[in-house]
JSON list of C-alpha atoms in Angstrom, two decimals:
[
{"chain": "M", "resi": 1, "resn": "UNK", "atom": "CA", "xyz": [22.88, 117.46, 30.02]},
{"chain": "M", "resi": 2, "resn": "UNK", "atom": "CA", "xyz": [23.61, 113.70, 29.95]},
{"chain": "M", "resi": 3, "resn": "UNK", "atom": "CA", "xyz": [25.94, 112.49, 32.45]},
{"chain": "M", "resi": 4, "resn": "UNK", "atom": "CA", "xyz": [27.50, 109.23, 33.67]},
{"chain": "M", "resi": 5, "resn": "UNK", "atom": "CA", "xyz": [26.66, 107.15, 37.13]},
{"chain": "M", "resi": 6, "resn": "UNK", "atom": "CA", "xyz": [29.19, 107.04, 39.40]},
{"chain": "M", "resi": 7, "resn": "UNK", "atom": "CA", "xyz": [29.30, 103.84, 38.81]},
{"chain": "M", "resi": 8, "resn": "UNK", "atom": "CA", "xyz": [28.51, 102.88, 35.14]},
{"chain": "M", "resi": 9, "resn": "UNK", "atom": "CA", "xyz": [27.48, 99.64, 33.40]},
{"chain": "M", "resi": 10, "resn": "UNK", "atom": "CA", "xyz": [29.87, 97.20, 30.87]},
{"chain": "M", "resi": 11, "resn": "UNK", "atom": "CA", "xyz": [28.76, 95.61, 28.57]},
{"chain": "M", "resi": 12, "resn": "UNK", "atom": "CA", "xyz": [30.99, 92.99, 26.77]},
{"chain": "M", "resi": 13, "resn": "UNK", "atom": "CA", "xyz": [30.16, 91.26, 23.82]},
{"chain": "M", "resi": 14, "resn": "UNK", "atom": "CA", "xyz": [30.62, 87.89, 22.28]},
{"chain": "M", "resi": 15, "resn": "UNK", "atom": "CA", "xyz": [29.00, 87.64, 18.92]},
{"chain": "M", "resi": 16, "resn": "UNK", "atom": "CA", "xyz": [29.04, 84.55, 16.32]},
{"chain": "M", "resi": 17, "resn": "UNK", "atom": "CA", "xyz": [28.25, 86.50, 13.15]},
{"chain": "M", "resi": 18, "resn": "UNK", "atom": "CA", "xyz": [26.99, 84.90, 9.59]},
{"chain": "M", "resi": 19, "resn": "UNK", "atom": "CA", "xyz": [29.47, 87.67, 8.19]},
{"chain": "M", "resi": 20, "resn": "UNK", "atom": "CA", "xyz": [27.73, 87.22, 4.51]},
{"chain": "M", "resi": 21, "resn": "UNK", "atom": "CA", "xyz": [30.57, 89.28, 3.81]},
{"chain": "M", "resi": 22, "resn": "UNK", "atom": "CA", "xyz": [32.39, 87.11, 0.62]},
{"chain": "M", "resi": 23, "resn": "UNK", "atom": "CA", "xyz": [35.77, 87.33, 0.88]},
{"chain": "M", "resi": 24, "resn": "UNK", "atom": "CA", "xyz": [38.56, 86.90, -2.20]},
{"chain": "M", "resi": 25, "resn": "UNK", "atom": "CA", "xyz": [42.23, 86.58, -1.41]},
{"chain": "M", "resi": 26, "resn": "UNK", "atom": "CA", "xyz": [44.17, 90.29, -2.03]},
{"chain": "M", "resi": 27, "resn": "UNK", "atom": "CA", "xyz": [47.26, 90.84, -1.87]},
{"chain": "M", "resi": 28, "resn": "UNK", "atom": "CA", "xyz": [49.58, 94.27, 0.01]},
{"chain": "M", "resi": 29, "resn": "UNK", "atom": "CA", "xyz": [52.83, 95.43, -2.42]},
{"chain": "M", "resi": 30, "resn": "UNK", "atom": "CA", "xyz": [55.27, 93.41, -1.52]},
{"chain": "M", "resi": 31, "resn": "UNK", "atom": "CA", "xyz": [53.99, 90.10, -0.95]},
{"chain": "M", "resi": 32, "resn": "UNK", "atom": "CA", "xyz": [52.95, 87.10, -2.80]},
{"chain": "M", "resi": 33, "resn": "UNK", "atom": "CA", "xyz": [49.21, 86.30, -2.81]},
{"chain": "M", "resi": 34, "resn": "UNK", "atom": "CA", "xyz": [49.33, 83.20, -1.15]},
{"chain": "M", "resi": 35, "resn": "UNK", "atom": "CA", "xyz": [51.54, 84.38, 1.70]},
{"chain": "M", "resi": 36, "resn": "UNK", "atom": "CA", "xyz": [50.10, 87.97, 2.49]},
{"chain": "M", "resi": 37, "resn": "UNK", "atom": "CA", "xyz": [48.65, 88.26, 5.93]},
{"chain": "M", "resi": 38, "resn": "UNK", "atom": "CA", "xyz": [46.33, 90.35, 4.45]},
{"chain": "M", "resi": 39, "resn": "UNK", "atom": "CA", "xyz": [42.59, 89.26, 2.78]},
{"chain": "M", "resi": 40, "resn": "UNK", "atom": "CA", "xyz": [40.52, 91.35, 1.05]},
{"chain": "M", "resi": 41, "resn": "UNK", "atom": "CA", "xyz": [36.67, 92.20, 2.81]},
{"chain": "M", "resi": 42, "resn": "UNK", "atom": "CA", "xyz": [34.59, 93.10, 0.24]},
{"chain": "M", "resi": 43, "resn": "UNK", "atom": "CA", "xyz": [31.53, 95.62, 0.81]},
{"chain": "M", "resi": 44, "resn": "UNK", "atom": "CA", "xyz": [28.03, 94.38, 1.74]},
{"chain": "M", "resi": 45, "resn": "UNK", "atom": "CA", "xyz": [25.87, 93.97, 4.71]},
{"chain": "M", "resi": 46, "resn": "UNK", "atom": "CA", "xyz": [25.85, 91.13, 7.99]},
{"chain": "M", "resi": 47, "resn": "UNK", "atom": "CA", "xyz": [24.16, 90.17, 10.51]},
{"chain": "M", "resi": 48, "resn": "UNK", "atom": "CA", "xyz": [24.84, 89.39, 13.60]},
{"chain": "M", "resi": 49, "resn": "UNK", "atom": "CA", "xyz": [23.81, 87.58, 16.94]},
{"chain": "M", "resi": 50, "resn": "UNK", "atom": "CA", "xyz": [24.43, 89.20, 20.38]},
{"chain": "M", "resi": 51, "resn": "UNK", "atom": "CA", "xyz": [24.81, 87.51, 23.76]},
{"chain": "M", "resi": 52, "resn": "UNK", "atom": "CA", "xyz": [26.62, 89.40, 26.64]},
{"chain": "M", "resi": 53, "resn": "UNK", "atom": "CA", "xyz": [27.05, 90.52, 29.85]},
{"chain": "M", "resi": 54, "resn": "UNK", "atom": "CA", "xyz": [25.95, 93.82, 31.28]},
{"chain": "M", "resi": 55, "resn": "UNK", "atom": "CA", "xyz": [27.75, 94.86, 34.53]},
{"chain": "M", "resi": 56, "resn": "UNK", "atom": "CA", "xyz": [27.69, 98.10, 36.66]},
{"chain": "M", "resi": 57, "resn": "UNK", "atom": "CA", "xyz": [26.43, 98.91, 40.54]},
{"chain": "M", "resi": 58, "resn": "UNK", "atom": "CA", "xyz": [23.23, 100.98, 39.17]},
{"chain": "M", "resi": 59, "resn": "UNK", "atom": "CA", "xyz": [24.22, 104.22, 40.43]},
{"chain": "M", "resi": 60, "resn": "UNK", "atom": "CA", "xyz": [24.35, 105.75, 44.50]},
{"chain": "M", "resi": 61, "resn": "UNK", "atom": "CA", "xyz": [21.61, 103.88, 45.90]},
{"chain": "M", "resi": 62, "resn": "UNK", "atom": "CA", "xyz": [21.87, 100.49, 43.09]},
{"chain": "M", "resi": 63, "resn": "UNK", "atom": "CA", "xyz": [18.23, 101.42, 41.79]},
{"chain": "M", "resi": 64, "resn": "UNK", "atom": "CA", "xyz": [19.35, 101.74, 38.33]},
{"chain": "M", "resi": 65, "resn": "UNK", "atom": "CA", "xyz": [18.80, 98.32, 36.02]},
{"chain": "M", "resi": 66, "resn": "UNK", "atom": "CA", "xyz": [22.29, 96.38, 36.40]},
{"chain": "M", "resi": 67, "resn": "UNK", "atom": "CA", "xyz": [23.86, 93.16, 36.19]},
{"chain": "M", "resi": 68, "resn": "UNK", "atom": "CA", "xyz": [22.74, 90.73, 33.79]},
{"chain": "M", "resi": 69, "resn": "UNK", "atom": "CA", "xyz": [22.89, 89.39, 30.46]},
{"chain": "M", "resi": 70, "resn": "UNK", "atom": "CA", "xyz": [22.29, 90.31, 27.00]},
{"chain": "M", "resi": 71, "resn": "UNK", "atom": "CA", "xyz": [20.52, 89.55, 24.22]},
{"chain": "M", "resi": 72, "resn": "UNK", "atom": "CA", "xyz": [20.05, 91.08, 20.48]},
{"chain": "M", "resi": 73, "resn": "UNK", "atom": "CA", "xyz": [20.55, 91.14, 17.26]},
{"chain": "M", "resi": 74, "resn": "UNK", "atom": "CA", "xyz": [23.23, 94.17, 14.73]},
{"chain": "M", "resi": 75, "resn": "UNK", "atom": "CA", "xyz": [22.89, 94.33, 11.28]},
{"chain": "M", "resi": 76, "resn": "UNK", "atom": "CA", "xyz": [25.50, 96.29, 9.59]},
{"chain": "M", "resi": 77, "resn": "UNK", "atom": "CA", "xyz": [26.31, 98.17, 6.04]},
{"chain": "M", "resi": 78, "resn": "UNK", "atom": "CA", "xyz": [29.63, 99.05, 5.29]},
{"chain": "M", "resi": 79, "resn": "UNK", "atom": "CA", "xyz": [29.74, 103.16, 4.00]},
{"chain": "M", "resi": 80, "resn": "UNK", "atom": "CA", "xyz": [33.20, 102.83, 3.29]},
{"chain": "M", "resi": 81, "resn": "UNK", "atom": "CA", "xyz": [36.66, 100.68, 3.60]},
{"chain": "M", "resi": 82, "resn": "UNK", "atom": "CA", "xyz": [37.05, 101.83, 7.07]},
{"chain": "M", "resi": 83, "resn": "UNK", "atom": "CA", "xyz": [33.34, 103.29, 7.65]},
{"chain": "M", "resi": 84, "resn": "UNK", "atom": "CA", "xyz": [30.16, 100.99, 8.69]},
{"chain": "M", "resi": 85, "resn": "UNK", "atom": "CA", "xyz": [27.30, 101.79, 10.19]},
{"chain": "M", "resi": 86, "resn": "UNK", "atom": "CA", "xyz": [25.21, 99.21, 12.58]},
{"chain": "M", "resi": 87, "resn": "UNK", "atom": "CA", "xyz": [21.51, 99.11, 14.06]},
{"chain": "M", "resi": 88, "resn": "UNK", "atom": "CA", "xyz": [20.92, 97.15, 16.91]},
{"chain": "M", "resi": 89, "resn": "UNK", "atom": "CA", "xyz": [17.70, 96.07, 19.10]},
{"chain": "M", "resi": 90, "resn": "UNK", "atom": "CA", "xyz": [18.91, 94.10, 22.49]},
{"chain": "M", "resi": 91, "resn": "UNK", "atom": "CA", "xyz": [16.77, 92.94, 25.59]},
{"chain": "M", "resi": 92, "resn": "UNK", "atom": "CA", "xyz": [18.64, 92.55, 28.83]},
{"chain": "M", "resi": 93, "resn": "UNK", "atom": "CA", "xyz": [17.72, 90.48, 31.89]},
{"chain": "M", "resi": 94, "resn": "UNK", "atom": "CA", "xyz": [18.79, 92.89, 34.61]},
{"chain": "M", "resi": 95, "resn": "UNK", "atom": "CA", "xyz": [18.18, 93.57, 38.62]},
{"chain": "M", "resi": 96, "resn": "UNK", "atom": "CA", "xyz": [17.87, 96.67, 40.78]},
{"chain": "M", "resi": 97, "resn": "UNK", "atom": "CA", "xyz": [17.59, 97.08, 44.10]},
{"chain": "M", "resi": 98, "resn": "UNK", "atom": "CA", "xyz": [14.16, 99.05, 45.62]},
{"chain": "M", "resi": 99, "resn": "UNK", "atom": "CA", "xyz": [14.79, 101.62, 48.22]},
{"chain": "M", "resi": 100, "resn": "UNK", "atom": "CA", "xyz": [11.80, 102.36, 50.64]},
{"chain": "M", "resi": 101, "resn": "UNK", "atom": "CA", "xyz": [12.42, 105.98, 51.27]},
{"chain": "M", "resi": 102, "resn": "UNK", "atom": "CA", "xyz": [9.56, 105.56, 54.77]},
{"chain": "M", "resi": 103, "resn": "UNK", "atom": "CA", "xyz": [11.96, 102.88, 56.01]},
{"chain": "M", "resi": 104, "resn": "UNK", "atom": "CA", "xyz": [15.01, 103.21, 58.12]},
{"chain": "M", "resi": 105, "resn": "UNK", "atom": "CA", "xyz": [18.10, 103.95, 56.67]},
{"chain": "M", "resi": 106, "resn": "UNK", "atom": "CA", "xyz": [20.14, 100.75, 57.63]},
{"chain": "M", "resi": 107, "resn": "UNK", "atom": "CA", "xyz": [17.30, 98.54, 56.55]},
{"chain": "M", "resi": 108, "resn": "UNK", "atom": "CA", "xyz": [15.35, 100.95, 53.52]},
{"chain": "M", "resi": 109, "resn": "UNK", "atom": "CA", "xyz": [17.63, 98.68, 50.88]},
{"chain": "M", "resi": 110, "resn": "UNK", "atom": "CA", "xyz": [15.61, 95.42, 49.58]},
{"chain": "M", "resi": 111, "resn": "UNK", "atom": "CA", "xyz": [16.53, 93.15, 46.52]},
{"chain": "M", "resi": 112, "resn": "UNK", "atom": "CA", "xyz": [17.65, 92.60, 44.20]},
{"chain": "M", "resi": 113, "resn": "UNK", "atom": "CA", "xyz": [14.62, 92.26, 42.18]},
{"chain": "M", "resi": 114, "resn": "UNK", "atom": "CA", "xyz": [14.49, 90.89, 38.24]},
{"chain": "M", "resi": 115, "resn": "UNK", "atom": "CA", "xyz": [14.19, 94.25, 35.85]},
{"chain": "M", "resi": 116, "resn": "UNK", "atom": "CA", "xyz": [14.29, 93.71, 31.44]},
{"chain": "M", "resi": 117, "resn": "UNK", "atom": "CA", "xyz": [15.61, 96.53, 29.37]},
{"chain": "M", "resi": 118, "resn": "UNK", "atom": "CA", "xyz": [15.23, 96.52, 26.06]},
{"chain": "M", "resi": 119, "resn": "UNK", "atom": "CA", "xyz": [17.21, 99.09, 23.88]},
{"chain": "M", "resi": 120, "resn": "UNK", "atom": "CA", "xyz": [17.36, 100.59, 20.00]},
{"chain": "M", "resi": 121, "resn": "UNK", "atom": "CA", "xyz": [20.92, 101.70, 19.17]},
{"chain": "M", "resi": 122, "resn": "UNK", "atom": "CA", "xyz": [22.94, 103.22, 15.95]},
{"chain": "M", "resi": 123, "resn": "UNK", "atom": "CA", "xyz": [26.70, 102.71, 16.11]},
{"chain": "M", "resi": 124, "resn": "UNK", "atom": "CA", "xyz": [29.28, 104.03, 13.93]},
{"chain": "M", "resi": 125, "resn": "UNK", "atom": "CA", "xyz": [32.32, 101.68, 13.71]},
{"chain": "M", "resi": 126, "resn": "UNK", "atom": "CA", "xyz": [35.90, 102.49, 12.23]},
{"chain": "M", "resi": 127, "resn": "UNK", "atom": "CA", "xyz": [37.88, 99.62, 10.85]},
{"chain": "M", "resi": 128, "resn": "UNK", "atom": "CA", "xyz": [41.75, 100.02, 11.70]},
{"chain": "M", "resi": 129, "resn": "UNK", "atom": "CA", "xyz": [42.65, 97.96, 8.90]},
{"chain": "M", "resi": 130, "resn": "UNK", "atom": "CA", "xyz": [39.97, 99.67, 6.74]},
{"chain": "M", "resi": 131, "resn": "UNK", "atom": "CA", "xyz": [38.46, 96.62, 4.25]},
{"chain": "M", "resi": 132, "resn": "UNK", "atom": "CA", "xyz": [40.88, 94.16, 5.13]},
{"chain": "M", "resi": 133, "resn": "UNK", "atom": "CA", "xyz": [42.29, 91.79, 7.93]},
{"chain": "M", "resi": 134, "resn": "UNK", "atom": "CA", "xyz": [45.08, 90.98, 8.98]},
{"chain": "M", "resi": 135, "resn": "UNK", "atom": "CA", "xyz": [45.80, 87.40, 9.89]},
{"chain": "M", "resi": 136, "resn": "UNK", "atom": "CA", "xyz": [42.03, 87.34, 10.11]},
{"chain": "M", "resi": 137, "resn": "UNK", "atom": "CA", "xyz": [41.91, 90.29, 12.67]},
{"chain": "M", "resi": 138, "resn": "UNK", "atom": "CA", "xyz": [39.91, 92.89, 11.93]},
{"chain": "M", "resi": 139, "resn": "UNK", "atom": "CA", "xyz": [40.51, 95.49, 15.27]},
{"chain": "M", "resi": 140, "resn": "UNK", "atom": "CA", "xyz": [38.18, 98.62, 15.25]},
{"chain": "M", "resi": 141, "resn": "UNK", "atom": "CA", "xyz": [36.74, 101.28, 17.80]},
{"chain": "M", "resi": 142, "resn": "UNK", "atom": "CA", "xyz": [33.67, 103.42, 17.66]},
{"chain": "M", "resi": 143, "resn": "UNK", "atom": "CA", "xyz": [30.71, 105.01, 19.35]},
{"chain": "M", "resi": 144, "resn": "UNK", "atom": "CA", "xyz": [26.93, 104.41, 19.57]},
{"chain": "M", "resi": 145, "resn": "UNK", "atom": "CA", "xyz": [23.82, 106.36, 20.59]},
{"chain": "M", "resi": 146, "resn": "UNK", "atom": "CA", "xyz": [20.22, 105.45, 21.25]},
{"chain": "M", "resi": 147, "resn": "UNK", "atom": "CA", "xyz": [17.32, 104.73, 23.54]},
{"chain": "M", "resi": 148, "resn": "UNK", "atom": "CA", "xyz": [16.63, 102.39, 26.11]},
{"chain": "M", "resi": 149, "resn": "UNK", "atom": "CA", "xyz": [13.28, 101.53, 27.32]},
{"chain": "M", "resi": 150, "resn": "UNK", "atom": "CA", "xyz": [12.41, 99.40, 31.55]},
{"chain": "M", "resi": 151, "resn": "UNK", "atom": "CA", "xyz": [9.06, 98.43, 32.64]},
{"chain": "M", "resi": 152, "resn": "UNK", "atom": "CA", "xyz": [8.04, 99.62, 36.40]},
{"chain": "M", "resi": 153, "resn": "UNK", "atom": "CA", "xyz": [8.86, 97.17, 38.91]},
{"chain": "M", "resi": 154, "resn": "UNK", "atom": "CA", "xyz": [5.50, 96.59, 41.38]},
{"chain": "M", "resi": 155, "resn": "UNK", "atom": "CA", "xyz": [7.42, 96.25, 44.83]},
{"chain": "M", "resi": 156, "resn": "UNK", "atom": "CA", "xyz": [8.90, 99.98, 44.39]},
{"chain": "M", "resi": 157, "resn": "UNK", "atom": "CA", "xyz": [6.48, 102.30, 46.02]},
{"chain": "M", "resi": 158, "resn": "UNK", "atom": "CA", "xyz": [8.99, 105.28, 46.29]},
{"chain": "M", "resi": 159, "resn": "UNK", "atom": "CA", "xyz": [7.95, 106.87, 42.72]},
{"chain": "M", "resi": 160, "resn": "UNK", "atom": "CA", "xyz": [11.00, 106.09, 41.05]},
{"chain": "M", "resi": 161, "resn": "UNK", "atom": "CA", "xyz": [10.43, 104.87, 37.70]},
{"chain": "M", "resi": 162, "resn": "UNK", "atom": "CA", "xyz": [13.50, 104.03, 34.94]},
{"chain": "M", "resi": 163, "resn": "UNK", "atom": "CA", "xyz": [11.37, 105.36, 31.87]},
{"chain": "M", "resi": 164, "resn": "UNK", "atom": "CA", "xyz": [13.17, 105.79, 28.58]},
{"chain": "M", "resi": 165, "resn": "UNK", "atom": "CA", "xyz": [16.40, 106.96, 28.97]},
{"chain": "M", "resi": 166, "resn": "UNK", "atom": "CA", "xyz": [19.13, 108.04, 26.11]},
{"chain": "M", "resi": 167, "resn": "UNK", "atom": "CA", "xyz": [22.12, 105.80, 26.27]},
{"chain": "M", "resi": 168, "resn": "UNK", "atom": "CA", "xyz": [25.92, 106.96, 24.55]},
{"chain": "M", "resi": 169, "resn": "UNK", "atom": "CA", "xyz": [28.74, 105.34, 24.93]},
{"chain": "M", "resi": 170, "resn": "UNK", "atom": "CA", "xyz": [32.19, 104.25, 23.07]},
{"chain": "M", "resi": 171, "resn": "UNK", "atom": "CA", "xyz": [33.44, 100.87, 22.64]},
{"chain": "M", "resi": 172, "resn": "UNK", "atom": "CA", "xyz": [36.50, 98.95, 20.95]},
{"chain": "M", "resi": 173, "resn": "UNK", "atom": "CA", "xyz": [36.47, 95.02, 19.69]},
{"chain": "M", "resi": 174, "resn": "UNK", "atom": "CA", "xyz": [37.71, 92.86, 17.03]},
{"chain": "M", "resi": 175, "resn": "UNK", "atom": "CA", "xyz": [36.29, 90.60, 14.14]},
{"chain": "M", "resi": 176, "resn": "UNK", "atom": "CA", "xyz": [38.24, 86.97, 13.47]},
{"chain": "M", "resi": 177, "resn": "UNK", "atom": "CA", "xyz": [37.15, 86.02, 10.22]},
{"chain": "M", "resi": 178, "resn": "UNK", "atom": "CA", "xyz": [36.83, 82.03, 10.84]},
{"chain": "M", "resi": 179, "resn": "UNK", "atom": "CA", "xyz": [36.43, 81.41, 7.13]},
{"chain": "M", "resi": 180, "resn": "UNK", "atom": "CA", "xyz": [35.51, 83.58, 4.20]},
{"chain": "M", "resi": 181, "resn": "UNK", "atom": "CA", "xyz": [31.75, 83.87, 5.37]},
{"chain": "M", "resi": 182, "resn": "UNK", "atom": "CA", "xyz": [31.65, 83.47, 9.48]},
{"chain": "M", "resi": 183, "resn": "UNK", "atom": "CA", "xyz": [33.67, 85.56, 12.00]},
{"chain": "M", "resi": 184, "resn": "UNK", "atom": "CA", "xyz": [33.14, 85.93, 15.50]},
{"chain": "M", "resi": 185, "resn": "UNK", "atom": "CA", "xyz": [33.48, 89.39, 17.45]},
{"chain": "M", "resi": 186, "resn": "UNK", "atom": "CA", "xyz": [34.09, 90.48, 20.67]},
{"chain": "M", "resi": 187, "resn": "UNK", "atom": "CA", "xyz": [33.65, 94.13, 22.23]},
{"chain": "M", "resi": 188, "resn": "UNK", "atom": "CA", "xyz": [33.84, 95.68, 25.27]},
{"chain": "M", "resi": 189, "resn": "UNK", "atom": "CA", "xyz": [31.24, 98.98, 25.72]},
{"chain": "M", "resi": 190, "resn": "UNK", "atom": "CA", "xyz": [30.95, 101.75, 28.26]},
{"chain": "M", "resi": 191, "resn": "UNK", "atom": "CA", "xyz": [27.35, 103.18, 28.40]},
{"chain": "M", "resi": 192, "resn": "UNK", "atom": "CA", "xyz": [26.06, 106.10, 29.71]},
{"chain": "M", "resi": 193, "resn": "UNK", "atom": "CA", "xyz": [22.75, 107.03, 30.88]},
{"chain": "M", "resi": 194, "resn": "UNK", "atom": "CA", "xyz": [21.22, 109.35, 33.67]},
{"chain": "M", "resi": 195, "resn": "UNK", "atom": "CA", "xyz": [19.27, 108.32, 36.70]},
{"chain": "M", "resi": 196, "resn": "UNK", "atom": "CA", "xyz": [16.60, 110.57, 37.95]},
{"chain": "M", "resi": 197, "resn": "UNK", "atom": "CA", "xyz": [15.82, 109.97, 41.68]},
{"chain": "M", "resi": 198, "resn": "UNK", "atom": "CA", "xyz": [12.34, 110.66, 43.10]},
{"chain": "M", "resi": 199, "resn": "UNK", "atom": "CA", "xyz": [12.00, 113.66, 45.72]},
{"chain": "M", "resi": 200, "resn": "UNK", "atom": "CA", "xyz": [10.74, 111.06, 47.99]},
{"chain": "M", "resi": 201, "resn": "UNK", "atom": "CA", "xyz": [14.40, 109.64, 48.82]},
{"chain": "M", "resi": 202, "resn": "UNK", "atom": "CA", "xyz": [15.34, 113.27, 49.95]},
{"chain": "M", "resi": 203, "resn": "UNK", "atom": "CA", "xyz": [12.80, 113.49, 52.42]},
{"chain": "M", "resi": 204, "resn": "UNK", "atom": "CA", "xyz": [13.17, 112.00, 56.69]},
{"chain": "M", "resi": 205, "resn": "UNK", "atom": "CA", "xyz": [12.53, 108.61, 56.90]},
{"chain": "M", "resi": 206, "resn": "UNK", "atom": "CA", "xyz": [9.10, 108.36, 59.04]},
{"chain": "M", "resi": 207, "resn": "UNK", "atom": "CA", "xyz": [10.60, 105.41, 60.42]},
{"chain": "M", "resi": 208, "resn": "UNK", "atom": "CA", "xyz": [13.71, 107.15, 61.65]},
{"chain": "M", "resi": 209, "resn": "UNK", "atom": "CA", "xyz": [12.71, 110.99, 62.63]},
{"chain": "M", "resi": 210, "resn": "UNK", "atom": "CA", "xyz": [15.67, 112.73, 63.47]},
{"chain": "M", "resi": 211, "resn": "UNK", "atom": "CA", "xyz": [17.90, 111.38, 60.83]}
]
């Protein structure tokens, strides 16, 4: 069963997309064309650029990739007015901290030390003002799910290895459409994944007998 670190990463998100989204002015009941806050966004696909930052404490002992920033690539396709669906492939420049489970316990801690993630997600994303904005806001929340992948780091000798883990996690954000073919978007993300610690950390430091 998939579970959270006590501590678990953010990830916020600043992204200039190429929205390739054309837009034509609409209109709500009520008001004239040229004055509605509202535009119309028609269906189609985008594309967009990732850069953020990914933040956390990686877990108990800080072994667990954290801190560091983000880079990737979404590209969406709208299902519905409020529906769309996105895949996304990021690498992250991350650290971790190596714990020498021989070593004492006040000094066992060494690092940081560089780690790269790279991860495949699919995120389903509900627009609150379905295909519209609204003074070119365009608020929505969802949830994504998929796999990320760390290479072993060569100082750890303790047998703990990151692997492939799955990673889950909801997030909220915002498009501004800039003009009727760019917007920028910003989200904020809570992910999920579970750290599995080697036996070796549960055993008495040789260093320290008695402990």
């Amino acid at each position: 069963m998939l579970k959270p670190m006590p501590s678990l990463p953010r990830i916020i998100l600043m992204a200039l997309l190429p929205a390739g989204l054309a837009s034509s002015v609409g209109a709500q009941a009520g008001h004239a064309p040229s004055s509605s806050p509202y535009r119309d966004i028609l269906q189609g696909h985008s594309l967009t650029f990732l850069v953020g930052s990914f933040a956390g404490n990686g877990g108990k002992l800080g072994i667990g990739p954290h801190h560091g920033t983000m880079y990737g690539v979404r590209y969406d396709i709208r299902l519905s007015n409020p529906m769309q669906v996105g895949f996304s492939g990021t690498r992250v420049g991350l650290e971790r901290f190596i714990v020498d489970a021989d070593d004492s316990v006040a000094t066992r801690r060494k690092g940081p030390v560089s780690q790269s993630l790279v991860a495949a997600e699919m995120a389903l994303q509900w627009n609150l003002t379905g295909k519209k904005t609204w003074h070119g806001l365009a608020p929505y929340f969802g949830g994504s799910i998929g796999v990320a992948f760390a290479g072993d780091t060569r100082a750890d000798t303790s047998g703990y290895r990151f692997g492939t883990k799955m990673v889950v996690g909801p997030n909220v954000g915002f498009r501004l459409f800039v003009t009727r073919r760019l917007h920028l978007r910003g989200e904020a993300r809570q992910s999920y994944w579970k750290l599995k610690y080697p036996s070796a950390y549960l055993d008495e430091p040789s260093k320290q007998p008695g402990t």
